[in-house]
Short mmCIF file of C-alpha atoms and ligand atoms in Angstrom, two decimals:
data_model
loop_
_atom_site.label_atom_id
_atom_site.label_comp_id
_atom_site.label_asym_id
_atom_site.label_seq_id
_atom_site.Cartn_x
_atom_site.Cartn_y
_atom_site.Cartn_z
CA UNK A 1 91.59 56.41 54.61
CA UNK A 2 89.50 56.59 50.92
CA UNK A 3 88.67 53.66 49.19
CA UNK A 4 91.09 54.16 46.07
CA UNK A 5 94.51 55.37 48.61
CA UNK A 6 93.71 51.80 49.85
CA UNK A 7 94.00 50.15 46.39
CA UNK A 8 96.90 51.99 46.52
CA UNK A 9 98.20 50.16 49.17
CA UNK A 10 97.97 52.77 51.73
CA UNK A 11 99.30 55.79 49.71
CA UNK A 12 98.06 59.10 50.47
CA UNK A 13 96.14 60.80 47.82
CA UNK A 14 98.62 62.16 45.25
CA UNK A 15 100.43 65.56 47.38
CA UNK A 16 100.87 68.85 46.13
CA UNK A 17 104.23 69.62 44.87
CA UNK A 18 106.51 70.12 47.93
CA UNK A 19 105.03 67.35 49.26
CA UNK A 20 106.02 63.51 49.99
CA UNK A 21 104.62 60.84 51.22
CA UNK A 22 107.73 60.32 53.90
CA UNK A 23 108.54 64.17 54.65
CA UNK A 24 111.88 63.77 52.85
CA UNK A 25 112.52 66.10 50.42
CA UNK A 26 114.29 64.48 47.30
CA UNK A 27 117.40 63.11 48.99
CA UNK A 28 117.11 65.36 52.36
CA UNK A 29 115.99 62.63 54.57
CA UNK A 30 113.68 63.26 57.57
CA UNK A 31 115.48 62.02 60.45
CA UNK A 32 113.66 61.43 63.71
CA UNK A 33 115.55 61.11 66.98
CA UNK A 34 117.78 57.57 67.83
CA UNK A 35 114.96 56.91 70.74
CA UNK A 36 112.06 57.06 68.38
CA UNK A 37 113.93 54.80 66.32
CA UNK A 38 114.45 52.22 69.29
CA UNK A 39 113.98 48.48 69.15
CA UNK A 40 114.60 47.30 72.47
CA UNK A 41 116.86 44.64 72.43
CA UNK A 42 118.64 45.41 68.89
CA UNK A 43 122.61 45.99 69.12
CA UNK A 44 125.17 46.27 66.72
CA UNK A 45 127.51 44.84 68.46
CA UNK A 46 127.63 41.02 70.39
CA UNK A 47 129.08 40.61 73.26
CA UNK A 48 130.10 37.32 75.28
CA UNK A 49 127.89 36.58 78.15
CA UNK A 50 129.80 38.21 80.98
CA UNK A 51 131.44 34.99 83.52
CA UNK A 52 129.27 34.48 87.03
CA UNK A 53 130.04 37.19 89.22
CA UNK A 54 128.96 38.71 92.46
CA UNK A 55 127.94 42.47 92.31
CA UNK A 56 129.96 44.75 94.79
CA UNK A 57 128.11 47.40 93.79
CA UNK A 58 125.34 47.10 97.11
CA UNK A 59 122.51 49.89 96.97
CA UNK A 60 124.49 51.64 93.88
CA UNK A 61 123.18 49.01 91.37
CA UNK A 62 121.30 50.28 88.77
CA UNK A 63 116.93 48.63 89.31
CA UNK A 64 115.68 50.17 86.14
CA UNK A 65 116.76 49.56 82.36
CA UNK A 66 119.62 52.24 81.13
CA UNK A 67 117.08 53.66 78.70
CA UNK A 68 119.33 53.34 75.99
CA UNK A 69 118.09 53.19 72.57
CA UNK A 70 118.69 49.99 70.80
CA UNK A 71 119.79 50.10 67.47
CA UNK A 72 121.99 48.25 64.67
CA UNK A 73 125.19 49.90 63.40
CA UNK A 74 123.72 51.12 60.17
CA UNK A 75 120.91 52.57 61.55
CA UNK A 76 123.69 54.56 63.66
CA UNK A 77 126.07 55.33 60.89
CA UNK A 78 123.02 56.62 58.83
CA UNK A 79 121.29 58.75 61.57
CA UNK A 80 124.84 60.40 62.23
CA UNK A 81 125.45 60.88 58.13
CA UNK A 82 121.87 62.28 57.58
CA UNK A 83 122.20 64.82 60.37
CA UNK A 84 125.84 66.02 59.23
CA UNK A 85 124.47 66.52 55.82
CA UNK A 86 121.78 68.75 57.13
CA UNK A 87 125.03 71.29 58.46
CA UNK A 88 126.01 73.95 56.44
CA UNK A 89 129.51 74.52 56.44
CA UNK A 90 132.25 76.32 54.58
CA UNK A 91 133.02 73.18 52.89
CA UNK A 92 129.94 73.20 51.22
CA UNK A 93 129.77 77.37 50.19
CA UNK A 94 130.17 80.79 50.68
CA UNK A 95 129.90 81.27 54.40
CA UNK A 96 129.29 85.34 54.81
CA UNK A 97 129.14 85.23 58.45
CA UNK A 98 130.34 89.02 59.66
CA UNK A 99 132.69 88.68 62.48
CA UNK A 100 133.42 84.89 62.52
CA UNK A 101 135.66 84.75 59.34
CA UNK A 102 134.46 81.46 58.17
CA UNK A 103 137.31 80.84 55.75
CA UNK A 104 138.36 77.89 54.10
CA UNK A 105 140.67 75.39 56.13
CA UNK A 106 143.78 74.09 54.13
CA UNK A 107 143.72 70.64 53.95
CA UNK A 108 147.53 70.73 54.65
CA UNK A 109 146.59 71.89 58.40
CA UNK A 110 144.38 68.99 58.88
CA UNK A 111 146.94 66.40 57.08
CA UNK A 112 149.73 67.64 59.95
CA UNK A 113 146.82 68.05 62.77
CA UNK A 114 146.23 64.07 61.84
CA UNK A 115 149.63 62.79 62.16
CA UNK A 116 149.83 60.35 64.84
CA UNK A 117 152.68 61.58 66.51
CA UNK A 118 150.24 64.93 67.31
CA UNK A 119 146.73 63.47 67.27
CA UNK A 120 147.99 60.51 69.80
CA UNK A 121 149.76 62.42 71.84
CA UNK A 122 148.12 62.14 75.88
CA UNK A 123 148.22 65.26 77.75
CA UNK A 124 150.07 63.59 80.49
CA UNK A 125 152.49 62.03 78.87
CA UNK A 126 156.01 62.49 80.43
CA UNK A 127 157.97 65.66 79.19
CA UNK A 128 160.63 63.41 77.53
CA UNK A 129 158.38 61.78 75.05
CA UNK A 130 156.87 65.23 73.85
CA UNK A 131 159.63 66.78 72.60
CA UNK A 132 158.67 67.76 69.12
CA UNK A 133 155.07 68.68 70.74
CA UNK A 134 156.85 71.65 73.10
CA UNK A 135 158.89 72.80 70.34
CA UNK A 136 155.52 73.32 67.84
CA UNK A 137 154.01 75.18 70.57
CA UNK A 138 157.19 77.35 71.60
CA UNK A 139 157.23 77.86 67.48
CA UNK A 140 153.94 79.19 67.40
CA UNK A 141 154.32 81.57 70.37
CA UNK A 142 157.38 82.72 68.52
CA UNK A 143 155.39 83.36 65.29
CA UNK A 144 152.55 85.36 67.49
CA UNK A 145 155.34 87.53 69.25
CA UNK A 146 156.94 88.56 66.10
CA UNK A 147 153.43 88.95 64.26
CA UNK A 148 152.25 91.15 67.42
CA UNK A 149 155.43 92.41 68.58
CA UNK A 150 154.71 91.53 72.09
CA UNK A 151 157.07 89.99 74.65
CA UNK A 152 154.87 87.29 75.79
CA UNK A 153 151.70 85.00 75.11
CA UNK A 154 150.03 82.77 77.03
CA UNK A 155 148.90 79.57 74.95
CA UNK A 156 146.31 77.61 76.99
CA UNK A 157 143.06 80.06 76.80
CA UNK A 158 140.39 78.20 74.85
CA UNK A 159 138.57 80.68 72.98
CA UNK A 160 138.43 84.31 72.29
CA UNK A 161 135.85 84.92 75.29
CA UNK A 162 138.48 82.48 77.57
CA UNK A 163 141.24 84.79 76.30
CA UNK A 164 139.55 87.92 76.82
CA UNK A 165 139.06 86.66 80.64
CA UNK A 166 142.96 85.45 80.85
CA UNK A 167 143.55 89.47 79.59
CA UNK A 168 141.15 91.06 82.06
CA UNK A 169 142.55 88.62 84.73
CA UNK A 170 146.05 89.47 84.38
CA UNK A 171 145.11 93.49 84.31
CA UNK A 172 143.52 92.68 87.86
CA UNK A 173 146.56 91.33 89.18
CA UNK A 174 148.83 93.62 87.83
CA UNK A 175 146.69 96.19 89.54
CA UNK A 176 146.82 94.33 93.02
CA UNK A 177 150.58 94.50 92.55
CA UNK A 178 150.32 98.22 92.17
CA UNK A 179 147.80 98.24 95.44
CA UNK A 180 145.28 99.22 93.60
CA UNK A 181 141.53 98.54 92.96
CA UNK A 182 139.92 99.72 90.16
CA UNK A 183 136.19 99.31 89.50
CA UNK A 184 135.28 100.16 86.10
CA UNK A 185 135.87 98.86 82.15
CA UNK A 186 135.00 100.58 79.05
CA UNK A 187 133.99 99.11 76.21
CA UNK A 188 132.71 100.90 72.85
CA UNK A 189 128.80 100.75 71.82
CA UNK A 190 129.62 98.67 69.01
CA UNK A 191 131.85 95.85 71.19
CA UNK A 192 131.24 92.02 70.56
CA UNK A 193 129.33 90.92 73.26
CA UNK A 194 131.68 88.76 75.01
CA UNK A 195 133.58 92.02 75.85
CA UNK A 196 131.28 93.51 78.16
CA UNK A 197 130.26 89.65 79.79
CA UNK A 198 134.13 89.14 80.36
CA UNK A 199 133.98 92.34 81.97
CA UNK A 200 131.00 91.80 84.17
CA UNK A 201 132.31 88.18 84.71
CA UNK A 202 135.58 89.76 86.20
CA UNK A 203 133.07 92.04 88.78
CA UNK A 204 133.39 95.39 86.63
CA UNK A 205 131.30 98.10 86.17
CA UNK A 206 130.84 98.05 82.07
CA UNK A 207 130.56 101.63 80.43
CA UNK A 208 129.53 101.70 76.90
CA UNK A 209 131.48 104.44 75.27
CA UNK A 210 129.45 106.05 72.08
CA UNK A 211 130.53 105.52 68.56
CA UNK A 212 131.13 108.77 66.26
CA UNK A 213 129.42 109.50 63.02
CA UNK A 214 132.16 107.50 61.32
CA UNK A 215 131.64 104.21 63.10
CA UNK A 216 134.57 104.30 65.39
CA UNK A 217 135.11 105.33 68.59
CA UNK A 218 133.89 108.55 70.10
CA UNK A 219 137.66 110.10 71.11
CA UNK A 220 136.23 112.99 73.32
CA UNK A 221 133.56 110.76 75.20
CA UNK A 222 136.26 108.15 75.98
CA UNK A 223 138.57 110.70 77.45
CA UNK A 224 135.42 112.17 79.50
CA UNK A 225 134.88 108.60 80.48
CA UNK A 226 138.37 107.97 81.85
CA UNK A 227 139.57 108.22 85.11
CA UNK A 228 141.58 106.66 87.89
CA UNK A 229 138.87 104.31 88.44
CA UNK A 230 139.16 102.61 84.98
CA UNK A 231 140.84 99.45 84.62
CA UNK A 232 141.11 98.77 81.39
CA UNK A 233 139.65 99.98 77.94
CA UNK A 234 138.65 97.01 75.46
CA UNK A 235 138.66 97.85 72.16
CA UNK A 236 138.03 95.59 69.13
CA UNK A 237 140.05 96.79 66.00
CA UNK A 238 139.53 96.74 63.35
CA UNK A 239 136.32 97.09 65.10
CA UNK A 240 132.94 95.40 64.30
CA UNK A 241 131.65 98.01 61.60
CA UNK A 242 134.81 96.62 59.37
CA UNK A 243 136.59 100.03 60.18
CA UNK A 244 140.29 100.69 61.16
CA UNK A 245 140.31 103.08 64.61
CA UNK A 246 142.03 105.68 63.17
CA UNK A 247 142.44 107.48 66.24
CA UNK A 248 143.91 103.99 68.18
CA UNK A 249 147.29 105.46 69.06
CA UNK A 250 145.74 108.74 70.78
CA UNK A 251 143.17 106.27 72.48
CA UNK A 252 146.34 104.32 74.02
CA UNK A 253 147.97 107.33 75.00
CA UNK A 254 144.74 108.25 76.97
CA UNK A 255 144.04 105.04 78.04
CA UNK A 256 147.68 104.76 79.59
CA UNK A 257 147.79 108.44 80.94
CA UNK A 258 145.21 107.40 83.95
CA UNK A 259 146.96 104.52 84.36
CA UNK A 260 144.20 102.20 83.05
CA UNK A 261 145.16 98.99 80.49
CA UNK A 262 144.55 98.75 77.15
CA UNK A 263 142.74 95.36 76.27
CA UNK A 264 142.54 94.59 72.46
CA UNK A 265 139.96 92.05 70.95
CA UNK A 266 142.22 90.58 68.43
CA UNK A 267 138.95 88.67 66.54
CA UNK A 268 139.80 90.84 63.26
CA UNK A 269 143.57 90.42 63.34
CA UNK A 270 142.60 88.77 59.95
CA UNK A 271 142.16 91.88 58.93
CA UNK A 272 145.62 93.56 59.70
CA UNK A 273 147.67 90.27 60.35
CA UNK A 274 151.44 91.48 58.61
CA UNK A 275 150.72 94.82 58.25
CA UNK A 276 150.10 96.27 61.68
CA UNK A 277 151.72 95.28 64.93
CA UNK A 278 149.44 95.70 68.03
CA UNK A 279 152.60 96.46 70.06
CA UNK A 280 152.95 99.31 67.93
CA UNK A 281 149.54 100.53 68.63
CA UNK A 282 150.12 100.79 72.50
CA UNK A 283 148.26 97.37 73.27
CA UNK A 284 148.67 95.49 76.84
CA UNK A 285 147.20 92.52 75.54
CA UNK A 286 144.84 91.31 73.26
CA UNK A 287 143.77 87.78 72.50
CA UNK A 288 144.39 85.99 68.93
CA UNK A 289 141.54 83.73 67.60
CA UNK A 290 143.34 80.79 65.94
CA UNK A 291 140.27 79.37 64.57
CA UNK A 292 139.45 82.36 62.36
CA UNK A 293 142.76 84.45 61.64
CA UNK A 294 144.27 81.08 61.42
CA UNK A 295 141.96 78.93 59.84
CA UNK A 296 140.69 75.61 61.52
CA UNK A 297 137.15 74.50 61.01
CA UNK A 298 135.13 76.30 63.90
CA UNK A 299 131.63 77.74 64.88
CA UNK A 300 130.32 73.61 65.21
CA UNK A 301 132.86 72.13 62.99
CA UNK A 302 135.49 72.29 65.96
CA UNK A 303 136.98 73.94 68.54
CA UNK A 304 138.49 77.35 69.12
CA UNK A 305 141.44 78.13 70.56
CA UNK A 306 142.68 81.81 72.11
CA UNK A 307 146.34 82.58 72.75
CA UNK A 308 146.77 86.17 74.51
CA UNK A 309 149.87 88.53 73.55
CA UNK A 310 151.07 90.35 76.60
CA UNK A 311 152.97 93.48 76.94
CA UNK A 312 155.84 93.72 79.35
CA UNK A 313 153.42 95.52 81.84
CA UNK A 314 151.12 92.25 82.32
CA UNK A 315 153.61 89.20 80.98
CA UNK A 316 154.64 88.53 84.75
CA UNK A 317 150.78 87.97 85.51
CA UNK A 318 150.21 85.33 82.98
CA UNK A 319 148.61 82.07 83.50
CA UNK A 320 150.82 78.58 83.79
CA UNK A 321 152.10 76.72 82.30
CA UNK A 322 154.36 77.87 79.93
CA UNK A 323 157.37 76.09 77.76
CA UNK A 324 160.86 76.59 78.72
CA UNK A 325 163.80 75.85 76.48
CA UNK A 326 166.91 74.79 78.54
CA UNK A 327 169.76 72.76 78.09
CA UNK A 328 167.72 69.71 78.65
CA UNK A 329 165.47 70.25 75.64
CA UNK A 330 161.82 71.68 76.07
CA UNK A 331 159.74 71.87 79.41
CA UNK A 332 156.84 72.85 80.79
CA UNK A 333 156.65 75.47 83.88
CA UNK A 334 153.94 74.32 85.64
CA UNK A 335 154.72 76.24 89.46
CA UNK A 336 155.22 79.74 89.22
CA UNK A 337 157.67 81.63 91.56
CA UNK A 338 157.56 85.68 92.25
CA UNK A 339 154.72 87.43 91.10
CA UNK A 340 153.35 85.38 89.09
CA UNK A 341 152.64 83.25 91.90
CA UNK A 342 149.84 85.43 93.34
CA UNK A 343 148.53 86.06 89.56
CA UNK A 344 146.41 83.59 87.53
CA UNK A 345 147.42 80.22 88.50
CA UNK A 346 146.06 77.73 85.31
CA UNK A 347 143.51 78.92 83.14
CA UNK A 348 142.42 75.25 82.17
CA UNK A 349 143.61 71.76 82.24
CA UNK A 350 146.50 70.91 80.58
CA UNK A 351 148.04 72.96 78.10
CA UNK A 352 146.01 74.73 75.49
CA UNK A 353 144.51 73.12 72.23
CA UNK A 354 146.97 70.98 71.04
CA UNK A 355 145.20 70.52 67.58
CA UNK A 356 144.52 74.04 66.89
CA UNK A 357 148.29 74.69 67.50
CA UNK A 358 149.38 72.39 64.72
CA UNK A 359 146.73 74.08 62.25
CA UNK A 360 147.90 77.49 62.92
CA UNK A 361 151.44 76.84 62.74
CA UNK A 362 150.79 74.63 59.46
CA UNK A 363 148.59 77.66 58.07
CA UNK A 364 151.43 80.34 59.44
CA UNK A 365 154.47 78.47 57.80
CA UNK A 366 152.92 77.28 54.55
CA UNK A 367 151.83 80.85 54.04
CA UNK A 368 155.03 82.47 55.39
CA UNK A 369 155.29 86.28 56.06
CA UNK A 370 155.13 87.20 53.14
CA UNK A 371 151.97 85.14 52.57
CA UNK A 372 150.28 86.42 55.88
CA UNK A 373 150.77 90.12 54.25
CA UNK A 374 148.49 88.75 51.36
CA UNK A 375 146.15 87.13 53.16
CA UNK A 376 145.09 90.55 54.85
CA UNK A 377 145.40 92.16 51.85
CA UNK A 378 142.77 89.88 49.71
CA UNK A 379 140.48 89.97 52.93
CA UNK A 380 140.25 93.71 52.43
CA UNK A 381 140.10 93.92 48.78
CA UNK A 382 137.15 91.33 48.67
CA UNK A 383 135.03 93.00 51.38
CA UNK A 384 136.20 96.40 49.62
CA UNK A 385 135.15 94.80 46.48
CA UNK A 386 131.43 93.86 48.12
CA UNK A 387 130.89 96.73 49.69
CA UNK A 388 131.04 98.70 46.22
CA UNK A 389 129.27 96.42 44.21
CA UNK A 390 126.77 95.63 46.69
CA UNK A 391 125.89 99.52 47.68
CA UNK A 392 124.37 100.08 44.68
CA UNK A 393 121.52 98.17 45.85
CA UNK A 394 122.18 98.05 49.49
CA UNK A 395 122.74 101.19 52.11
CA UNK A 396 126.26 100.95 53.70
CA UNK A 397 126.15 102.25 57.18
CA UNK A 398 129.26 104.20 56.89
CA UNK A 399 131.30 105.78 54.06
CA UNK A 400 133.93 103.37 52.84
CA UNK A 401 136.54 102.06 52.71
CA UNK A 402 136.08 98.71 55.07
CA UNK A 403 138.90 96.46 56.29
CA UNK A 404 137.77 92.86 56.44
CA UNK A 405 134.21 93.05 56.27
CA UNK A 406 131.21 95.37 55.06
CA UNK A 407 128.48 96.67 56.98
CA UNK A 408 124.95 97.07 55.78
CA UNK A 409 121.93 98.68 57.56
CA UNK A 410 118.01 97.92 56.66
CA UNK A 411 117.74 101.66 54.89
CA UNK A 412 117.15 99.89 51.66
CA UNK A 413 114.52 98.00 53.22
CA UNK A 414 112.75 100.86 54.34
CA UNK A 415 108.95 101.20 53.36
CA UNK A 416 108.97 98.09 51.57
CA UNK A 417 107.68 95.97 54.93
CA UNK A 418 110.83 93.79 54.51
CA UNK A 419 113.12 92.96 57.51
CA UNK A 420 116.39 92.33 57.73
CA UNK A 421 115.47 89.14 59.09
CA UNK A 422 113.41 88.15 56.21
CA UNK A 423 115.95 89.19 53.82
CA UNK A 424 118.34 86.90 55.25
CA UNK A 425 115.91 83.77 55.42
CA UNK A 426 115.23 84.57 51.69
CA UNK A 427 118.88 84.23 50.87
CA UNK A 428 118.74 80.80 52.53
CA UNK A 429 116.64 79.29 49.89
CA UNK A 430 118.96 80.58 47.24
CA UNK A 431 121.82 78.03 49.09
CA UNK A 432 123.78 80.85 51.32
CA UNK A 433 123.84 80.77 54.73
CA UNK A 434 122.71 84.18 55.84
CA UNK A 435 125.23 86.94 56.87
CA UNK A 436 125.56 88.32 60.33
CA UNK A 437 122.19 90.15 61.13
CA UNK A 438 121.32 92.72 63.94
CA UNK A 439 124.85 93.05 64.68
CA UNK A 440 126.88 95.17 65.85
CA UNK A 441 123.64 97.33 67.42
CA UNK A 442 124.81 100.66 66.70
CA UNK A 443 123.47 100.40 62.97
CA UNK A 444 119.50 99.37 62.83
CA UNK A 445 119.02 96.01 61.55
CA UNK A 446 122.49 95.53 60.05
CA UNK A 447 123.52 93.14 57.83
CA UNK A 448 127.33 92.48 58.05
CA UNK A 449 129.11 90.86 55.08
CA UNK A 450 132.55 89.24 55.82
CA UNK A 451 133.86 86.93 52.63
CA UNK A 452 137.61 86.47 53.54
CA UNK A 453 140.40 86.02 51.33
CA UNK A 454 139.91 82.48 50.25
CA UNK A 455 136.34 83.21 48.03
CA UNK A 456 137.25 83.45 44.31
CA UNK A 457 135.59 86.70 42.36
CA UNK A 458 133.44 84.39 40.86
CA UNK A 459 131.71 83.18 44.04
CA UNK A 460 131.52 86.85 45.06
CA UNK A 461 130.15 87.69 41.76
CA UNK A 462 127.47 85.09 42.10
CA UNK A 463 126.72 85.99 45.53
CA UNK A 464 126.39 89.77 44.68
CA UNK A 465 124.13 88.90 41.88
CA UNK A 466 121.86 87.00 44.44
CA UNK A 467 121.87 89.91 47.11
CA UNK A 468 121.02 92.44 44.70
CA UNK A 469 118.26 90.30 42.82
CA UNK A 470 116.65 90.10 46.18
CA UNK A 471 117.20 93.55 46.96
CA UNK A 472 115.34 94.72 44.07
CA UNK A 473 112.75 91.96 44.45
CA UNK A 474 111.92 93.62 48.25
CA UNK A 475 111.70 96.88 46.80
CA UNK A 476 109.04 95.82 44.25
CA UNK A 477 106.43 97.06 46.55
CA UNK A 478 104.43 94.27 47.12
CA UNK A 479 106.68 91.17 48.24
CA UNK A 480 106.77 91.89 51.98
CA UNK A 481 104.51 88.90 52.27
CA UNK A 482 106.77 86.48 50.31
CA UNK A 483 109.42 87.59 52.36
CA UNK A 484 107.81 86.71 55.27
CA UNK A 485 107.23 82.96 54.06
CA UNK A 486 110.44 82.58 53.40
CA UNK A 487 112.63 80.03 53.19
CA UNK A 488 110.54 77.78 51.35
CA UNK A 489 112.79 75.03 50.69
CA UNK A 490 114.51 74.17 53.86
CA UNK A 491 113.43 71.01 55.75
CA UNK A 492 111.74 73.47 58.06
CA UNK A 493 110.65 76.75 57.71
CA UNK A 494 110.64 79.58 60.09
CA UNK A 495 112.09 78.48 63.82
CA UNK A 496 110.95 80.29 66.82
CA UNK A 497 114.47 80.72 67.64
CA UNK A 498 113.73 82.89 71.01
CA UNK A 499 111.72 80.07 72.26
CA UNK A 500 113.96 77.29 71.07
CA UNK A 501 116.98 79.63 73.15
CA UNK A 502 115.05 80.40 76.14
CA UNK A 503 113.19 77.48 76.42
CA UNK A 504 115.03 74.19 75.03
CA UNK A 505 113.56 70.66 75.65
CA UNK A 506 116.03 69.00 76.23
CA UNK A 507 114.78 65.92 77.30
CA UNK A 508 113.48 62.87 75.50
CA UNK A 509 110.66 61.43 76.77
CA UNK A 510 108.90 57.93 75.98
CA UNK A 511 105.32 58.61 73.97
CA UNK A 512 103.20 57.04 76.71
CA UNK A 513 104.97 58.60 79.46
CA UNK A 514 104.72 61.66 77.60
CA UNK A 515 101.01 61.52 77.15
CA UNK A 516 100.76 60.57 81.35
CA UNK A 517 102.54 63.82 81.76
CA UNK A 518 100.33 65.56 79.83
CA UNK A 519 97.18 64.23 80.99
C1 PLP B 1 134.42 85.72 67.43
C2 PLP B 1 134.39 86.70 68.22
C3 PLP B 1 134.80 86.77 69.71
C4 PLP B 1 134.66 85.89 70.90
O1 PLP B 1 135.79 84.97 70.03
P1 PLP B 1 135.39 83.25 70.61
O2 PLP B 1 136.01 82.65 69.83
O3 PLP B 1 133.96 83.12 70.01
O4 PLP B 1 135.00 83.01 72.04
C5 PLP B 1 135.00 88.43 70.34
N1 PLP B 1 134.84 89.53 69.69
C6 PLP B 1 134.67 89.36 68.55
C7 PLP B 1 134.91 90.79 67.39
C8 PLP B 1 134.82 88.29 67.78
O5 PLP B 1 134.39 88.37 66.44
#
């Protein structure tokens, strides 16, 4: 420490712009781990001394301290508040993540989900005390069946991927009942990763069907791959390139002609809800991501819910439980008879994600059938506005129009030395969460943008202006180094995301112990 910094009371010399004494950046506060703030013995509560007692734990009694940090209540409150302020959310700004449908969650939904009669329910309460909750599940099921044209819906799956598992297990059970064992499941190249992962988890060999020049399933390639060893074809419609699969009726017929089932990944149902009923397209099973199409905060903000609608051939193999409605009111069918007894049993504990059910039904009923039709129309309109405006500087992967999301590749960055990743990182400095990058895999360096219907034209124009300006900067010829350094304004800059995912450090060690371990 030099003399004058000592004179200043230990302050460091004047920092460079952007550097601070504390590491804080304006009101963004550096936040250590709770364990690093530990003051042994400090507590936020005063508990009375326990009365004298004889332990019955025997040799199961703890011998070493529990190792929890000692903290006061304000320290804990500030810790979690600061962490929450580091989070970007749909409530902070436009969240253009394609495929994820990050749309505004109307506050009405939250008000309904917080009604004590819903929020304070226990799943094991006597049936007579939860008649309203069962009626709500039944009413939501009715809407989902009406919107998809399907005769049955399994409400319990906890997310889209879980719904895929439900659908494929039902298909497996239906094939079993036919006395057939089939080994292959076909998925398009552009499929979301959960599709092949689910098929593999169910023990099937997964085969990719290539896309044609317009970004849709190559019908000839599909027909060539189909035979009586194929259990199912899994298709997302609109697909992950944001395009409607125009051949879907012919696809369904070809799949059914070899006795296979047609599974639809319904994550993009928000683009067609109120306009197209999947049953009319020949779909046998489809999950609906309630947390995408029917709002609900998700993606770090809350849980999901993935009910699966089932056609007549698969309905008998749906998982338990079922809400039933008889003269005694509503009930839950928890034991199956007939073919269902051989089917899935339960997929999860209890009956599904009640909070999501309440939000989804509030969303559906407050929009009504005409409002839902407008939702899908506006989602498609917003995406096409982005596609048209951004096509001036970016390279659209396929000719438009698109459905609910706009897909670009990195053609516009060719020769600039700037990558899709660099481009997305620069967007963070401008106050935007990046779009989905490098997915779908069918195009090079993909940038997939889903604005949703809840963004205003002003907000879209602001986003378009920023992306356009960044694209022009990238094309100036000597901007690669600048882009490689982005983001410049975040508390942390470029992280090694691969190492963080592959070699996560999940265990905190006290400094002394960590030094011992290293030494
Ligand atoms: C989000 C998504 C899934 C997976 O849904 P989760 O609810 O995240 O499990 C599957 N397919 C597509 C196309 C998706 O966008």
